[in-house]
Coordinates of C-alpha atoms and ligand atoms in Angstrom, one line a residue:
X277 CA 13.5 27.6 -8.4
X278 CA 10.9 26.2 -5.7
X279 CA 7.6 25.5 -6.5
X280 CA 4.2 27.7 -5.4
X281 CA 1.7 26.4 -2.6
X282 CA -1.5 26.8 -3.3
X283 CA -4.2 25.8 -0.8
X284 CA -8.0 25.2 -2.5
X285 CA -10.2 25.2 -0.1
X286 CA -12.3 22.8 -2.2
X287 CA -12.4 19.4 -4.3
X288 CA -13.5 21.2 -7.0
X289 CA -10.7 23.9 -7.2
X290 CA -8.2 21.5 -6.1
X291 CA -9.1 19.9 -9.9
X292 CA -9.4 23.2 -12.0
X293 CA -5.7 24.2 -10.5
X294 CA -4.0 20.9 -11.4
X295 CA -6.1 20.8 -14.8
X296 CA -4.9 24.2 -15.7
X297 CA -1.3 23.8 -15.0
X298 CA 0.0 20.3 -16.0
X299 CA 3.7 20.9 -14.1
X300 CA 1.0 21.5 -11.0
X301 CA 1.1 18.0 -8.4
X302 CA -0.4 17.4 -6.0
X303 CA 0.9 17.2 -1.9
X304 CA -0.1 15.3 0.8
X305 CA 2.2 14.7 3.7
X306 CA 4.6 16.0 1.7
X307 CA 7.5 13.7 2.8
X308 CA 8.2 11.5 -0.8
X309 CA 8.1 15.1 -2.1
X310 CA 10.0 16.9 -0.5
X311 CA 12.9 14.4 -0.4
X312 CA 12.7 14.1 -4.6
X313 CA 12.8 17.6 -4.9
X314 CA 15.9 18.3 -2.8
X315 CA 17.6 15.5 -4.6
X316 CA 16.8 16.9 -7.7
X317 CA 14.4 13.8 -9.6
X318 CA 11.6 16.1 -9.0
X319 CA 10.8 19.1 -10.2
X320 CA 7.3 21.2 -10.0
X321 CA 6.5 24.4 -10.7
X322 CA 3.8 24.4 -8.1
X323 CA 2.1 22.2 -5.1
X324 CA -1.6 21.9 -5.0
X325 CA -1.7 21.3 -0.8
X326 CA -4.9 19.8 0.0
X327 CA -4.9 19.7 3.2
X328 CA -7.1 22.3 3.6
X329 CA -10.3 20.5 1.6
X330 CA -13.2 19.3 4.2
X331 CA -14.3 16.0 4.5
X332 CA -10.1 14.3 3.1
X333 CA -9.4 13.5 6.5
X334 CA -12.2 11.2 7.3
X335 CA -12.6 7.6 8.2
X336 CA -15.7 5.5 8.2
X337 CA -16.8 2.2 9.0
X338 CA -19.8 1.9 6.9
X339 CA -20.3 -1.8 8.1
X340 CA -18.9 -3.8 5.0
X341 CA -16.5 -1.5 4.0
X342 CA -13.5 0.7 5.4
X343 CA -13.7 4.6 3.4
X344 CA -10.8 6.3 4.5
X345 CA -10.1 9.6 3.2
X346 CA -6.8 10.3 1.3
X347 CA -5.5 13.4 4.0
X348 CA -5.9 10.5 7.0
X349 CA -2.3 10.1 8.5
X350 CA -0.6 6.5 8.5
X351 CA -0.3 6.7 11.6
X352 CA -3.5 6.9 12.2
X353 CA -4.1 3.7 10.1
X354 CA -1.4 2.3 12.9
X355 CA -3.7 3.6 15.9
X356 CA -6.9 3.7 15.2
X357 CA -9.2 1.1 16.9
X358 CA -11.4 1.0 14.2
X359 CA -9.1 0.0 11.9
X360 CA -7.1 -2.5 14.4
X361 CA -10.2 -4.3 14.4
X362 CA -11.7 -4.3 11.0
X363 CA -8.6 -4.8 8.9
X364 CA -6.2 -5.9 10.6
X365 CA -3.8 -6.6 8.3
X366 CA -3.9 -2.8 7.2
X367 CA -3.0 -1.8 10.5
X368 CA -0.4 -3.8 10.6
X369 CA 1.6 -3.0 7.6
X370 CA 1.0 1.0 7.9
X371 CA 2.4 0.1 11.1
X372 CA 5.5 -1.1 9.2
X373 CA 6.0 2.5 7.7
X374 CA 9.3 3.9 8.0
X375 CA 9.5 5.5 12.0
X376 CA 7.2 7.7 13.5
X377 CA 8.1 11.2 12.5
X378 CA 7.9 10.0 8.9
X379 CA 3.9 8.2 9.9
X380 CA 2.6 11.1 11.3
X381 CA 2.5 13.2 8.4
X382 CA 2.3 10.9 5.3
X383 CA -1.0 10.1 3.9
X384 CA -2.6 7.1 3.2
X385 CA -3.5 9.0 -0.5
X386 CA 0.3 10.1 -0.6
X387 CA 1.2 6.6 0.7
X388 CA -0.5 5.2 -2.3
X389 CA 0.1 7.3 -5.5
X390 CA 3.7 7.5 -5.2
X391 CA 3.8 4.5 -6.8
X392 CA 7.1 2.8 -5.2
X393 CA 7.9 -1.2 -5.3
X394 CA 8.4 -1.2 -1.7
X395 CA 5.8 0.0 -0.4
X396 CA 4.1 -1.5 2.8
X397 CA 0.9 -0.7 3.0
X398 CA -0.3 -2.0 -0.7
X399 CA 0.1 -5.2 -0.1
X400 CA -2.1 -5.3 2.4
X401 CA -4.4 -3.4 0.3
X402 CA -3.9 -5.9 -2.6
X403 CA -4.8 -8.6 -0.3
X404 CA -8.0 -7.1 1.2
X405 CA -9.3 -6.1 -2.7
X406 CA -9.1 -2.2 -2.1
X407 CA -10.3 0.4 -4.3
X408 CA -8.9 3.6 -5.1
X409 CA -11.0 6.4 -6.1
X410 CA -10.0 9.1 -8.2
X411 CA -10.9 12.5 -8.8
X412 CA -10.1 15.4 -12.1
X413 CA -12.1 17.6 -13.4
X414 CA -13.5 15.1 -15.7
X415 CA -15.0 13.3 -12.2
X416 CA -14.6 10.5 -10.2
X417 CA -13.8 7.1 -10.7
X418 CA -13.2 3.9 -9.4
X419 CA -9.8 1.8 -9.5
X420 CA -9.0 -1.6 -8.1
X421 CA -5.8 -1.8 -6.7
X422 CA -4.8 -4.9 -8.7
X423 CA -5.5 -2.4 -11.8
X424 CA -3.6 0.8 -10.0
X425 CA 0.4 -0.6 -10.0
X426 CA 1.3 -0.3 -13.5
X427 CA 5.0 -0.5 -13.9
X428 CA 7.7 0.5 -11.9
X429 CA 6.9 4.0 -10.3
X430 CA 3.8 4.7 -12.6
X431 CA 0.4 3.5 -11.3
X432 CA -3.0 4.0 -12.8
X433 CA -3.6 7.5 -12.0
X434 CA -3.5 10.4 -14.8
X435 CA -2.1 13.3 -15.1
X436 CA -4.3 15.9 -13.0
X437 CA -6.1 13.1 -10.6
X438 CA -6.4 13.1 -7.2
X439 CA -7.1 10.5 -4.6
X440 CA -10.1 10.9 -3.4
X441 CA -11.1 7.7 -1.5
X442 CA -9.5 4.7 -0.3
X443 CA -11.9 2.0 -0.1
X444 CA -11.6 -1.2 1.9
X445 CA -13.8 -4.4 2.6
X446 CA -14.5 -5.7 5.6
X447 CA -14.8 -9.1 5.4
X448 CA -16.0 -12.5 7.3
X449 CA -14.6 -14.4 4.6
X450 CA -11.6 -13.5 6.4
X451 CA -10.8 -16.4 8.6
X452 CA -6.7 -15.3 9.1
X453 CA -4.5 -12.3 7.9
X454 CA -0.4 -11.6 8.4
X455 CA 2.0 -9.1 7.4
X456 CA 5.6 -10.2 7.2
X457 CA 8.5 -7.9 6.4
X458 CA 12.6 -8.3 6.3
X459 CA 14.7 -5.2 6.8
X460 CA 18.1 -5.4 5.7
X461 CA 19.6 -2.1 6.9
X462 CA 17.9 -0.7 10.3
X463 CA 14.1 -1.6 11.6
X464 CA 12.3 1.6 10.6
X465 CA 13.5 1.0 7.0
X466 CA 12.1 0.3 3.5
X467 CA 11.8 -3.9 3.0
X468 CA 14.3 -5.9 1.7
X469 CA 10.7 -7.9 0.8
X470 CA 7.5 -7.9 2.5
X471 CA 4.8 -10.6 2.5
X472 CA 1.0 -10.3 2.9
X473 CA -1.6 -12.9 2.8
X474 CA -4.5 -13.9 4.4
X475 CA -7.5 -16.8 4.1
X476 CA -10.2 -16.6 2.9
X477 CA -13.3 -19.2 2.6
X478 CA -15.0 -19.5 -0.3
X479 CA -18.7 -21.4 -0.5
X480 CA -18.3 -23.0 2.7
X481 CA -15.5 -25.7 2.3
X482 CA -13.1 -23.9 0.0
X483 CA -10.1 -21.8 1.2
X484 CA -8.2 -19.3 -1.2
X485 CA -4.4 -18.3 0.3
X486 CA -4.0 -14.4 -1.1
X487 CA -0.6 -12.9 -0.9
X488 CA 0.7 -10.4 -2.0
X489 CA 4.8 -9.1 -2.4
X490 CA 6.3 -6.2 -2.0
X491 CA 10.1 -5.0 -3.0
X492 CA 10.5 -8.1 -4.8
X493 CA 9.1 -7.1 -8.4
X494 CA 9.2 -3.7 -9.9
X495 CA 5.4 -3.3 -8.3
X496 CA 3.5 -4.9 -5.4
X497 CA 2.0 -7.7 -6.9
X498 CA -0.4 -11.1 -5.8
X499 CA -0.9 -14.0 -6.2
X500 CA -3.7 -16.8 -4.9
X501 CA -3.7 -20.2 -4.2
X502 CA -6.6 -22.9 -3.5
X503 CA -5.4 -24.4 -1.0
X504 CA -8.7 -26.8 0.2
X505 CA -7.6 -29.3 2.1
X506 CA -4.3 -28.8 2.4
X507 CA -2.3 -29.0 5.8
X508 CA 0.4 -26.3 6.8
X509 CA 3.5 -27.9 4.7
X510 CA 1.5 -28.4 1.6
X511 CA 0.2 -24.7 2.0
X512 CA 3.4 -23.4 2.0
X513 CA 5.1 -25.6 -0.1
X514 CA 2.2 -24.2 -2.8
X515 CA 2.7 -20.8 -1.9
X516 CA 6.0 -20.7 -2.1
X517 CA 5.4 -22.2 -5.8
X518 CA 2.6 -19.3 -7.0
X519 CA 5.2 -16.2 -5.6
X520 CA 8.0 -17.0 -7.4
X521 CA 6.8 -17.0 -10.0
X522 CA 5.5 -13.7 -9.8
X523 CA 9.0 -12.5 -7.9
X524 CA 11.0 -10.4 -10.2
X525 CA 13.4 -8.1 -8.0
X526 CA 14.9 -5.5 -9.0
X527 CA 18.5 -5.1 -7.6
X528 CA 19.2 -2.0 -5.3
X529 CA 20.7 -1.0 -2.1
X530 CA 19.0 -3.8 0.4
X531 CA 20.3 -6.8 -1.8
X532 CA 20.5 -8.7 -4.7
X533 CA 18.1 -10.6 -6.9
X534 CA 19.1 -13.8 -5.8
X535 CA 19.2 -12.7 -2.1
X536 CA 15.9 -10.9 -2.3
X537 CA 14.5 -13.5 -3.9
X538 CA 15.4 -16.2 -0.8
X539 CA 14.3 -13.1 1.9
X540 CA 10.4 -13.2 -0.3
X541 CA 10.5 -17.3 0.3
X542 CA 11.3 -17.3 3.7
X543 CA 8.3 -14.6 3.8
X544 CA 5.9 -16.4 2.2
X545 CA 6.9 -19.3 4.2
X546 CA 6.8 -17.4 8.1
X547 CA 3.7 -15.6 6.3
X548 CA 2.1 -19.0 6.3
X549 CA 3.4 -20.0 9.1
X550 CA 1.3 -16.9 11.1
X551 CA -2.1 -17.7 9.2
X552 CA -1.9 -21.3 10.2
X553 CA -1.3 -20.2 13.8
X554 CA -4.0 -17.5 13.8
X555 CA -7.1 -19.2 11.6
X556 CA -9.8 -20.6 13.6
X557 CA -10.4 -23.2 11.5
X558 CA -8.8 -24.0 7.9
Ligands
FAD208 C1 13.2 7.9 5.1 C2 11.5 7.7 5.1 C3 11.4 6.0 5.5 C4 10.8 5.8 4.2 N1 10.5 4.3 4.9 C5 9.1 3.4 4.1 C6 8.7 2.2 4.2 O1 9.3 1.3 5.2 N2 7.7 1.8 3.6 C7 6.6 2.0 3.0 O2 5.7 2.1 2.4 N3 7.3 3.8 2.8 C8 8.3 3.9 3.3 N4 8.2 5.5 3.1 C9 7.7 6.1 2.2 C10 6.7 6.8 3.1 O3 5.2 6.2 2.9 C11 6.1 7.5 1.8 O4 7.2 8.8 1.9 C12 4.9 8.6 1.9 O5 3.9 7.7 2.5 C13 3.9 9.5 0.9 O6 3.5 9.9 1.7 P1 3.1 11.9 1.5 O7 1.6 12.2 2.0 O8 4.0 12.3 2.4 O9 2.8 12.0 0.2 P2 3.8 13.2 -0.8 O10 5.1 13.5 -0.7 O11 3.1 14.3 -0.9 O12 3.5 12.8 -2.4 C14 3.4 11.1 -2.6 C15 3.4 11.4 -4.2 O13 2.5 11.4 -3.9 C16 1.1 12.5 -4.9 N5 -0.1 12.5 -4.1 C17 0.3 12.7 -2.7 N6 -1.8 12.9 -2.0 C18 -1.8 12.3 -3.6 C19 -3.3 12.1 -3.4 N7 -4.0 12.6 -2.5 N8 -3.5 12.4 -4.7 C20 -2.5 11.9 -5.7 N9 -1.7 11.9 -5.7 C21 -1.3 12.2 -4.8 C22 1.9 13.5 -5.2 O14 2.0 14.1 -5.9 C23 3.9 12.9 -4.7 O15 3.7 12.5 -6.5 C24 9.4 6.1 3.5 C25 9.6 7.6 3.8 C26 11.0 8.6 4.1 C27 10.9 10.1 4.3

């Protein structure tokens, strides 16, 4: 049976609908939901379409944060000049999702809630230290992104919670940042390995290299290395060593474990090379 489509006009109504029916699911852009439903992997009594709720597709720059509504499209994150200037690494990662058709339809909230281990944007959001706001009839809570991905296809969202905002810090301490993605089937495809990295200044002299990996473990994962005073070769070695410790690739149609570990290492090497090229001072 096809799920009913419910179209609440307020957040309170959407939360109430979800709390009354534990088989109801939030409907963002539907790009993941519709495929999973057609494949018979997912069933739902109803889809709660949140596209008609005012304010959920807003994008605000507050000076030190970018506040992104869940219904903002992935395409907007790729193209909006404010996003490109304030958090270029996030814009670069959203630009690498699938193809323009998917990017026009898929939403920022649906992307993160989907919880797939291969998603591109979460690795950039991890490096930037984003916070996810989730709302239900119990109220709104803030989930730091490094606590959001729990296990394979499992996020910290409780049943009935709606992602209502993603808060991305904008910091002058980010000296350089980069996103690297390797796909083995086609350029538009899911990654076999991805890496986001940033050099962050700390207390004047110190430099921290923040590094997140996608498709290389059951969830997106992150590590950080103190690279104060290091040259490029040393920083690359330290980053690779740290990355290898958090890699735990799942074999899939895009590659086996050893292939992905090798690709992961190359993604990290390329990321550090990009950072060294682009940084202002290290
Ligand atoms: C052909 C194809 C290729 C792809 N390639 C890539 C790729 O290369 N890289 C990549 O990162 N992704 C890729 N994707 C995945 C794509 O990013 C996701 O399908 C998309 O981001 C999901 O967003 P959506 O708005 O369509 O979510 P939906 O399909 O509407 O929902 C997805 C999940 O999130 C839940 N949900 C939706 N919105 C919310 C919300 N606000 N609050 C709480 N839960 C919510 C839904 O209930 C569902 O469980 C690909 C998808 C396709 C179809």
